[in-house]
Amino acid sequence: MDLFSKARSRLDEAARHIDIHSDVLEKLRYPKETLAANLLVRMDDGSRKSFKAWRCRYDDTLGPTKGGIRYHPAVNMEEVMTLAFWMTFKCAVAGLPFGGGKGGIQVDTKTLSKAELERLSRTYAHAFSRFIGPDRDIPAPDVSTNSIVMGWIADEYGSIIGHPSPAVITGKPIALGGSRGREDATGRGGYLSLHRMLDDFGLKPHSSRVAFQGFGNAASHCARLLSSDGFKIVAASDSRGAIAAKGDHLDLDAVLAHKQQSGALDGAPGTRSISPADLIAYDCDILIPAALENQINQNNAPTVQAKVILELANGPITPEADAILEKAGVTVIPDILANAGGVTVSYFEWVQNRAGFYWPESDIRQRLADMLEPSADAIRDLARHHGVSLRTAAYILALKRIATAIAAQGTQDFFSQVERR
Ligand code: NAD
């Protein structure tokens, strides 16, 4: 199955458990619109180079579409559509007035100078300037994009429309209308979701060992929060290699300082190198995939020793692996809840930009917990009620919320009643 079909199979699974009108499923089966562009960029050596780029608005029933822009050499239209599909359900799980969107540029950012990266980002803003907009489609950061990139895109968009419009994009630097608390929001959301369910798993912070696959923005903030509660971070990996603590747990400050200096985790003080396969199979209580899609599949799922998997990444577990893990009694806290903290604080940023009134960080943290914790509780209750996994329960919750809005526009039943009258 391709990535998009795999993602849609989760929707079909959820629909089997509730009474959903076929009109609703028909609307959610395909993206509303996807725009492809070729970005022609002047490189530092004077040559011109083309980069493939996309933006997809999957569904805007609940509001303007929302989702990050990914810069990655392997990104393609199908991946962008799938990520936009996940965003549709994630925004609904978090109770946000947004639909789902996503964008991407096929590029290896490590091969670009900073000036080339800026020109590429501004060219993206130009190419998609009629597709995005504060009431239409609001991008944000994703893999290999950060607040500086968001600031360039906001600036370029503002110059195209003739005035600043910070609400066109979120994840901006605070000085350019960004929100306090956005930097660690995804990691914090994962941390809150895990905490909310910890008792159900019979786990306690001080005796829980945690391993991370991927150690970028989402993972490093989550690791810091977990570690400050006493969780033991015992292993981690990035695209260049994997490490495990020689002692009881990793010294996070030393590991992050080493990564900042050398660009890699490997060789951090107090650690030994392990293979990426060993990281997935590491002897721990909680495994946190925080890199890319399809990392836990039918080949390595049987090796997982963790009791709980918290999906900080989007789509890190394939449906085949899901079935293997469920049989083995491993509980998965699904991505559309576990990493919804980022888009939730992005929503706060959009609200603050539109109101021109900025909130202190304490408000952001409180509001984030106020939005995510009831969703986590609702998902747990639905899972118990229907006897399904937390993932299926999360899709049921999202589907119910989207379906209510689609049905409010009239389903087949409504129109056939009008006919009879
Ligand atoms: P990032 O670029 O900051 O970090 C990605 C990390 O993954 C890096 O450490 C990289 O080295 C590592 N990595 C890449 N390939 C790997 C591999 N094969 N094995 C091990 N590690 C690998 O990105 P991020 O923003 O932290 O995003 C990570 C995941 O979280 C993505 O799936 C993203 O879609 C998801 N996510 C991020 C946010 C956010 O706000 N940052 C929000 C929601 C979801």
Coordinates of C-alpha atoms and ligand atoms in Angstrom, one line a residue:
M1 CA 0.0 0.0 0.0
D2 CA 1.2 3.5 -0.7
L3 CA 1.6 6.1 2.0
F4 CA -1.7 7.9 1.2
S5 CA -3.7 4.7 1.0
K6 CA -2.2 3.5 4.3
A7 CA -3.2 6.8 5.9
R8 CA -6.8 6.6 4.5
S9 CA -7.1 3.0 5.9
R10 CA -7.1 4.6 9.4
L11 CA -10.2 6.7 8.4
D12 CA -12.0 3.6 7.0
E13 CA -11.2 1.7 10.2
A14 CA -12.7 4.4 12.4
A15 CA -15.8 4.7 10.2
R16 CA -16.5 1.0 10.8
H17 CA -17.2 1.8 14.5
I18 CA -19.6 4.7 14.1
D19 CA -22.6 5.7 12.0
I20 CA -21.0 8.0 9.5
H21 CA -22.9 9.2 6.4
S22 CA -21.4 8.1 3.1
D23 CA -21.4 11.8 2.0
V24 CA -18.9 12.6 4.7
L25 CA -16.5 9.8 3.7
E26 CA -16.9 10.9 0.1
K27 CA -15.8 14.4 1.0
L28 CA -12.8 13.2 3.0
R29 CA -11.5 10.6 0.5
Y30 CA -9.4 13.0 -1.7
P31 CA -7.7 16.4 -1.1
K32 CA -9.7 19.5 -2.0
E33 CA -6.8 21.0 -4.0
T34 CA -3.0 20.6 -4.5
L35 CA -0.8 23.0 -6.3
A36 CA 2.6 22.0 -7.7
A37 CA 5.3 24.5 -8.7
N38 CA 8.8 24.6 -10.0
L39 CA 10.9 27.1 -7.9
L40 CA 13.7 28.6 -10.1
V41 CA 16.3 29.9 -7.7
R42 CA 19.6 31.9 -8.4
M43 CA 22.4 30.1 -6.7
D44 CA 25.5 31.7 -5.1
D45 CA 27.6 30.7 -8.1
G46 CA 25.3 32.6 -10.5
S47 CA 23.6 29.5 -11.9
R48 CA 19.9 28.9 -11.7
K49 CA 18.4 25.7 -10.2
S50 CA 14.9 24.3 -10.1
F51 CA 13.3 22.8 -7.0
K52 CA 10.0 20.9 -7.0
A53 CA 7.5 22.2 -4.5
W54 CA 3.9 21.6 -3.5
R55 CA 1.1 22.9 -1.3
C56 CA -2.0 20.8 -0.5
R57 CA -5.3 22.0 1.1
Y58 CA -6.9 18.7 2.1
D59 CA -10.2 19.8 3.7
D60 CA -11.4 23.1 4.9
T61 CA -14.8 22.1 6.4
L62 CA -13.8 23.3 9.9
G63 CA -11.8 26.4 8.8
P64 CA -8.8 27.6 6.8
T65 CA -6.3 24.9 6.2
K66 CA -3.2 24.6 8.4
G67 CA 0.0 22.7 8.2
G68 CA 3.8 22.9 8.0
I69 CA 6.2 23.2 5.1
R70 CA 8.7 20.4 4.9
Y71 CA 12.2 20.8 3.2
H72 CA 13.5 17.3 2.4
P73 CA 15.2 15.6 -0.5
A74 CA 12.6 12.8 -0.6
V75 CA 9.5 14.9 -0.2
N76 CA 6.9 14.4 -3.0
M77 CA 3.3 15.2 -3.8
E78 CA 1.9 12.0 -2.3
E79 CA 3.7 12.7 1.0
V80 CA 2.5 16.3 1.1
M81 CA -1.1 15.1 0.5
T82 CA -0.8 12.4 3.2
L83 CA 0.6 14.9 5.7
A84 CA -2.3 17.3 4.8
F85 CA -4.7 14.4 5.4
W86 CA -3.2 13.9 8.9
M87 CA -3.4 17.6 9.6
T88 CA -7.1 17.5 8.9
F89 CA -7.7 15.0 11.6
K90 CA -5.1 16.4 14.0
C91 CA -6.8 19.9 13.9
A92 CA -10.2 18.2 14.6
V93 CA -8.7 16.1 17.5
A94 CA -7.4 19.3 19.0
G95 CA -10.7 21.0 18.6
L96 CA -9.2 23.8 16.4
P97 CA -11.2 25.9 13.8
F98 CA -8.9 24.7 11.1
G99 CA -8.8 22.2 8.2
G100 CA -5.7 20.4 7.1
G101 CA -3.0 21.5 4.7
K102 CA 0.7 20.8 4.1
G103 CA 3.6 21.9 1.9
G104 CA 7.0 20.8 0.8
I105 CA 10.1 21.5 -1.2
Q106 CA 12.3 18.7 -2.6
V107 CA 15.7 19.9 -1.3
D108 CA 18.6 18.9 0.9
T109 CA 19.0 22.0 2.9
K110 CA 22.5 20.9 4.0
T111 CA 23.7 21.6 0.4
L112 CA 22.4 25.3 0.4
S113 CA 24.1 28.4 1.7
K114 CA 21.9 30.6 4.1
A115 CA 21.4 33.1 1.3
E116 CA 20.3 30.3 -1.1
L117 CA 17.9 29.1 1.6
E118 CA 16.4 32.5 1.9
R119 CA 15.9 32.9 -1.8
L120 CA 14.4 29.5 -2.0
S121 CA 11.9 30.3 0.8
R122 CA 11.0 33.6 -0.7
T123 CA 10.4 32.0 -4.1
Y124 CA 8.1 29.5 -2.4
A125 CA 6.1 32.4 -0.9
H126 CA 5.8 33.9 -4.4
A127 CA 4.8 30.7 -6.1
F128 CA 2.0 30.0 -3.6
S129 CA 1.0 33.5 -2.7
R130 CA -2.5 33.1 -4.1
F131 CA -2.9 29.7 -2.5
I132 CA -2.0 30.6 1.1
G133 CA -3.5 33.4 3.2
P134 CA -4.7 34.1 6.8
D135 CA -8.3 33.1 5.9
R136 CA -7.3 30.4 3.4
D137 CA -4.2 28.3 4.2
I138 CA -1.7 29.0 6.9
P139 CA 1.7 27.3 6.7
A140 CA 4.1 26.6 9.7
P141 CA 7.4 24.9 10.2
D142 CA 8.0 21.2 9.7
V143 CA 11.2 19.1 9.1
S144 CA 14.2 21.3 8.3
T145 CA 12.2 24.6 8.4
N146 CA 12.4 26.9 11.4
S147 CA 11.3 30.3 12.6
I148 CA 13.7 32.2 10.4
V149 CA 12.2 30.5 7.3
M150 CA 8.7 31.4 8.5
G151 CA 9.8 35.0 9.0
W152 CA 11.2 35.2 5.4
I153 CA 7.9 33.8 4.0
A154 CA 5.8 36.2 6.1
D155 CA 7.9 39.1 4.9
E156 CA 7.7 38.1 1.2
Y157 CA 3.9 37.5 1.4
G158 CA 3.5 41.0 3.1
S159 CA 5.5 42.6 0.3
I160 CA 3.4 40.9 -2.4
I161 CA 0.0 42.0 -0.9
G162 CA 1.4 45.5 0.1
H163 CA 1.2 45.3 3.9
P164 CA 2.3 43.1 6.8
S165 CA 0.1 40.1 7.3
P166 CA 1.7 38.1 10.1
A167 CA -1.3 35.7 10.4
V168 CA -0.4 34.2 7.0
I169 CA 2.1 31.8 8.7
T170 CA 2.9 30.6 12.2
G171 CA 6.1 29.6 13.9
K172 CA 7.6 33.0 13.3
P173 CA 10.3 34.6 15.4
I174 CA 8.7 36.4 18.4
A175 CA 9.9 39.8 17.2
L176 CA 8.0 39.2 14.0
G177 CA 4.7 38.3 15.6
G178 CA 5.5 34.8 16.7
S179 CA 4.0 33.3 19.9
R180 CA 5.7 32.6 23.1
G181 CA 5.8 28.9 23.8
R182 CA 5.7 27.8 20.1
E183 CA 9.3 26.5 20.1
D184 CA 8.6 23.7 22.6
A185 CA 4.9 23.3 21.9
T186 CA 5.1 20.0 20.0
G187 CA 7.3 18.4 22.6
R188 CA 5.2 19.8 25.4
G189 CA 2.0 18.5 23.8
G190 CA 3.5 15.0 23.6
Y191 CA 4.6 15.3 27.2
L192 CA 1.1 16.4 28.3
S193 CA -0.6 13.5 26.4
L194 CA 1.8 10.9 27.9
H195 CA 1.3 12.3 31.4
R196 CA -2.5 12.2 31.0
M197 CA -2.4 8.5 30.3
L198 CA 0.6 7.4 32.4
D199 CA -1.5 5.8 35.2
D200 CA -3.4 3.7 32.6
F201 CA -0.1 2.2 31.6
G202 CA 1.0 1.6 35.2
L203 CA 4.1 3.7 34.6
K204 CA 5.8 6.2 37.0
P205 CA 8.2 8.9 35.9
H206 CA 11.2 7.9 38.0
S207 CA 11.1 4.3 37.0
S208 CA 10.4 4.9 33.3
R209 CA 13.1 4.5 30.7
V210 CA 12.6 6.5 27.4
A211 CA 14.3 6.2 24.0
F212 CA 14.0 8.7 21.2
Q213 CA 14.3 8.1 17.4
G214 CA 15.2 11.5 16.0
F215 CA 16.5 14.3 18.3
G216 CA 15.4 17.6 16.6
N217 CA 13.0 20.3 17.7
A218 CA 10.1 18.1 18.8
A219 CA 12.2 15.4 20.5
S220 CA 14.7 17.6 22.3
H221 CA 12.0 19.7 24.0
C222 CA 10.0 16.6 25.0
A223 CA 13.1 15.0 26.4
R224 CA 13.9 18.0 28.5
L225 CA 10.4 18.1 30.0
L226 CA 10.3 14.4 30.7
S227 CA 13.7 14.4 32.2
S228 CA 12.8 17.3 34.5
D229 CA 10.0 15.1 35.9
G230 CA 12.5 12.2 36.5
F231 CA 12.0 10.1 33.4
K232 CA 15.3 8.5 32.3
I233 CA 16.3 9.2 28.8
V234 CA 18.4 6.2 28.0
A235 CA 19.0 6.3 24.2
A236 CA 18.5 8.6 21.2
S237 CA 19.3 8.7 17.5
D238 CA 19.5 11.2 14.6
S239 CA 20.0 10.9 10.9
R240 CA 23.7 10.2 11.4
G241 CA 23.6 7.5 14.2
A242 CA 22.3 6.3 17.5
I243 CA 23.6 6.5 21.1
A244 CA 22.8 4.8 24.4
A245 CA 23.7 6.0 27.9
K246 CA 26.7 4.2 29.4
G247 CA 25.2 4.8 32.9
D248 CA 21.7 5.2 34.2
H249 CA 20.6 7.9 31.7
L250 CA 21.8 10.4 29.2
D251 CA 23.2 13.8 30.4
L252 CA 20.9 15.9 28.2
D253 CA 22.8 19.1 28.5
A254 CA 26.1 17.4 27.5
V255 CA 24.4 15.5 24.6
L256 CA 22.6 18.6 23.2
A257 CA 25.8 20.7 23.5
H258 CA 27.7 18.0 21.7
K259 CA 25.1 17.9 18.9
Q260 CA 25.1 21.6 18.6
Q261 CA 28.9 21.6 18.3
S262 CA 29.5 18.6 16.0
G263 CA 26.1 18.4 14.3
A264 CA 25.6 14.8 15.4
L265 CA 24.7 12.8 18.6
D266 CA 27.4 10.2 18.0
G267 CA 30.4 10.6 20.3
A268 CA 28.5 12.6 23.0
P269 CA 30.1 12.2 26.4
G270 CA 29.0 9.3 28.6
T271 CA 27.4 7.4 25.6
R272 CA 28.2 4.4 23.4
S273 CA 27.2 4.0 19.7
I274 CA 24.4 1.6 18.9
S275 CA 22.9 0.8 15.5
P276 CA 19.6 2.5 14.4
A277 CA 18.0 -1.0 14.5
D278 CA 19.1 -1.4 18.2
L279 CA 17.5 2.0 19.0
I280 CA 14.0 0.7 17.9
A281 CA 14.6 -2.5 19.8
Y282 CA 16.1 -0.8 22.8
D283 CA 15.1 -2.1 26.3
C284 CA 12.9 0.8 27.5
D285 CA 9.4 1.5 28.7
I286 CA 8.6 4.3 26.3
L287 CA 9.8 4.6 22.7
I288 CA 9.3 8.0 21.0
P289 CA 9.7 8.1 17.3
A290 CA 10.4 11.8 16.4
A291 CA 11.9 11.7 12.9
L292 CA 10.0 10.6 9.8
E293 CA 7.2 8.4 8.5
N294 CA 7.2 4.6 8.3
Q295 CA 10.1 4.1 10.7
I296 CA 8.4 1.2 12.6
N297 CA 7.2 -1.3 10.0
Q298 CA 6.4 -5.0 9.8
N299 CA 10.2 -5.9 9.8
N300 CA 11.2 -4.1 13.0
A301 CA 7.9 -4.0 14.9
P302 CA 8.4 -7.5 16.4
T303 CA 11.7 -6.2 17.9
V304 CA 10.1 -3.4 19.9
Q305 CA 10.5 -3.9 23.7
A306 CA 8.8 -0.7 24.9
K307 CA 5.3 -0.9 26.5
V308 CA 4.2 2.5 25.1
I309 CA 5.0 4.3 21.9
L310 CA 4.4 8.1 21.8
E311 CA 4.3 9.2 18.2
L312 CA 5.9 12.7 18.1
A313 CA 6.6 12.2 14.4
N314 CA 3.8 12.1 11.8
G315 CA 3.0 8.6 10.6
P316 CA 6.1 6.8 12.1
I317 CA 4.2 3.4 12.4
T318 CA 2.8 1.6 9.3
P319 CA -0.7 0.0 9.6
E320 CA 1.0 -3.5 9.4
A321 CA 3.3 -2.6 12.3
D322 CA 0.3 -1.3 14.2
A323 CA -1.4 -4.7 14.0
I324 CA 1.8 -6.4 15.2
L325 CA 2.3 -4.0 18.1
E326 CA -1.4 -4.3 19.2
K327 CA -1.1 -8.1 19.3
A328 CA 2.1 -7.7 21.4
G329 CA 0.3 -5.5 23.9
V330 CA 2.2 -2.3 23.0
T331 CA 0.0 0.8 23.4
V332 CA 0.5 3.6 20.8
I333 CA -0.4 7.2 21.6
P334 CA -1.2 8.3 18.1
D335 CA 0.5 11.2 16.2
I336 CA -2.8 13.1 15.7
L337 CA -2.9 13.6 19.5
A338 CA 0.7 13.2 20.5
N339 CA 2.1 15.9 18.3
A340 CA -0.9 18.2 18.2
G341 CA 0.7 20.7 20.6
G342 CA 2.5 22.4 17.7
V343 CA -0.5 23.2 15.7
T344 CA -2.5 24.2 18.8
V345 CA 0.1 26.9 19.8
S346 CA 0.2 27.8 16.1
Y347 CA -3.5 28.5 16.4
F348 CA -2.8 30.7 19.4
E349 CA -0.2 32.6 17.3
W350 CA -2.8 33.1 14.6
V351 CA -5.4 34.3 17.1
Q352 CA -2.8 36.7 18.7
N353 CA -1.8 38.1 15.2
R354 CA -5.4 38.8 14.3
A355 CA -6.2 40.4 17.7
G356 CA -2.9 42.3 17.8
F357 CA -2.7 41.3 21.5
Y358 CA 0.0 39.0 22.7
W359 CA -0.2 36.6 25.6
P360 CA 2.4 35.7 28.3
E361 CA 4.0 32.2 28.1
S362 CA 2.1 31.1 31.2
D363 CA -1.2 31.7 29.4
I364 CA 0.0 29.7 26.4
R365 CA 1.0 26.7 28.5
Q366 CA -2.2 26.7 30.4
R367 CA -4.4 27.1 27.3
L368 CA -2.4 24.3 25.6
A369 CA -3.1 21.9 28.5
D370 CA -6.8 23.1 28.6
M371 CA -7.2 22.1 24.9
L372 CA -5.1 18.9 24.7
E373 CA -6.0 17.2 28.0
P374 CA -9.8 16.9 27.4
S375 CA -9.0 15.5 23.9
A376 CA -6.7 12.9 25.5
D377 CA -9.5 12.0 27.9
A378 CA -12.1 11.8 25.2
I379 CA -9.8 9.5 23.1
R380 CA -9.2 7.2 26.1
D381 CA -13.0 7.0 26.8
L382 CA -13.8 6.3 23.1
A383 CA -11.2 3.6 23.0
R384 CA -12.7 1.9 26.1
H385 CA -16.3 2.4 24.8
H386 CA -15.6 0.9 21.3
G387 CA -12.9 -1.6 22.4
V388 CA -10.5 -0.1 19.9
S389 CA -6.9 1.3 19.9
L390 CA -6.2 4.8 20.9
R391 CA -5.4 5.5 17.2
T392 CA -8.8 4.4 16.0
A393 CA -10.4 6.3 18.9
A394 CA -8.6 9.5 17.9
Y395 CA -9.9 9.1 14.3
I396 CA -13.4 8.4 15.7
L397 CA -13.2 11.7 17.7
A398 CA -12.0 13.7 14.7
L399 CA -14.4 12.1 12.3
K400 CA -17.3 12.8 14.6
R401 CA -16.3 16.5 14.8
I402 CA -15.8 16.9 11.0
A403 CA -18.9 14.8 10.2
T404 CA -21.1 17.1 12.3
A405 CA -19.9 20.1 10.3
I406 CA -20.3 18.3 6.9
A407 CA -23.7 17.0 7.8
A408 CA -24.7 20.6 8.8
Q409 CA -24.4 21.5 5.1
G410 CA -27.0 18.8 4.3
T411 CA -26.6 15.2 3.5
Q412 CA -28.5 13.0 1.0
D413 CA -31.2 12.4 3.6
F414 CA -31.9 16.1 3.8
F415 CA -32.2 16.6 0.1
S416 CA -34.4 13.6 -0.5
Q417 CA -36.8 14.9 2.2
V418 CA -37.1 18.2 0.3
E419 CA -37.9 16.3 -2.9
R420 CA -40.7 14.4 -1.2
R421 CA -42.4 17.6 0.1
Ligands
NAD1 P1 13.7 18.4 13.0 O1 14.2 18.5 11.6 O2 14.0 19.4 14.0 O3 14.2 17.0 13.6 C1 14.2 15.8 12.9 C2 15.1 14.8 13.6 O4 15.0 13.5 13.0 C3 16.6 15.2 13.5 O5 17.3 14.9 14.7 C4 17.1 14.3 12.4 O6 18.5 14.0 12.4 C5 16.3 13.0 12.7 N1 16.2 12.0 11.7 C6 16.0 12.2 10.3 N2 16.0 11.0 9.7 C7 16.3 10.1 10.7 C8 16.4 8.7 10.7 N3 16.3 7.9 9.6 N4 16.7 8.0 11.9 C9 16.8 8.7 13.0 N5 16.7 10.1 13.1 C10 16.4 10.7 11.9 O7 12.1 18.1 12.8 P2 11.0 18.2 14.0 O8 10.4 19.5 13.8 O9 11.5 17.8 15.3 O10 10.0 17.1 13.4 C11 10.2 15.7 13.7 C12 8.9 15.0 13.4 O11 7.8 15.6 14.2 C13 8.4 15.1 12.0 O12 7.7 13.9 11.7 C14 7.4 16.2 12.0 O13 6.4 16.1 11.0 C15 6.8 16.0 13.4 N6 6.1 17.2 13.9 C16 6.9 18.3 14.2 C17 6.2 19.5 14.7 C18 6.9 20.7 15.1 O14 6.3 21.7 15.5 N7 8.2 20.7 15.0 C19 4.8 19.4 14.8 C20 4.1 18.3 14.5 C21 4.8 17.2 14.1

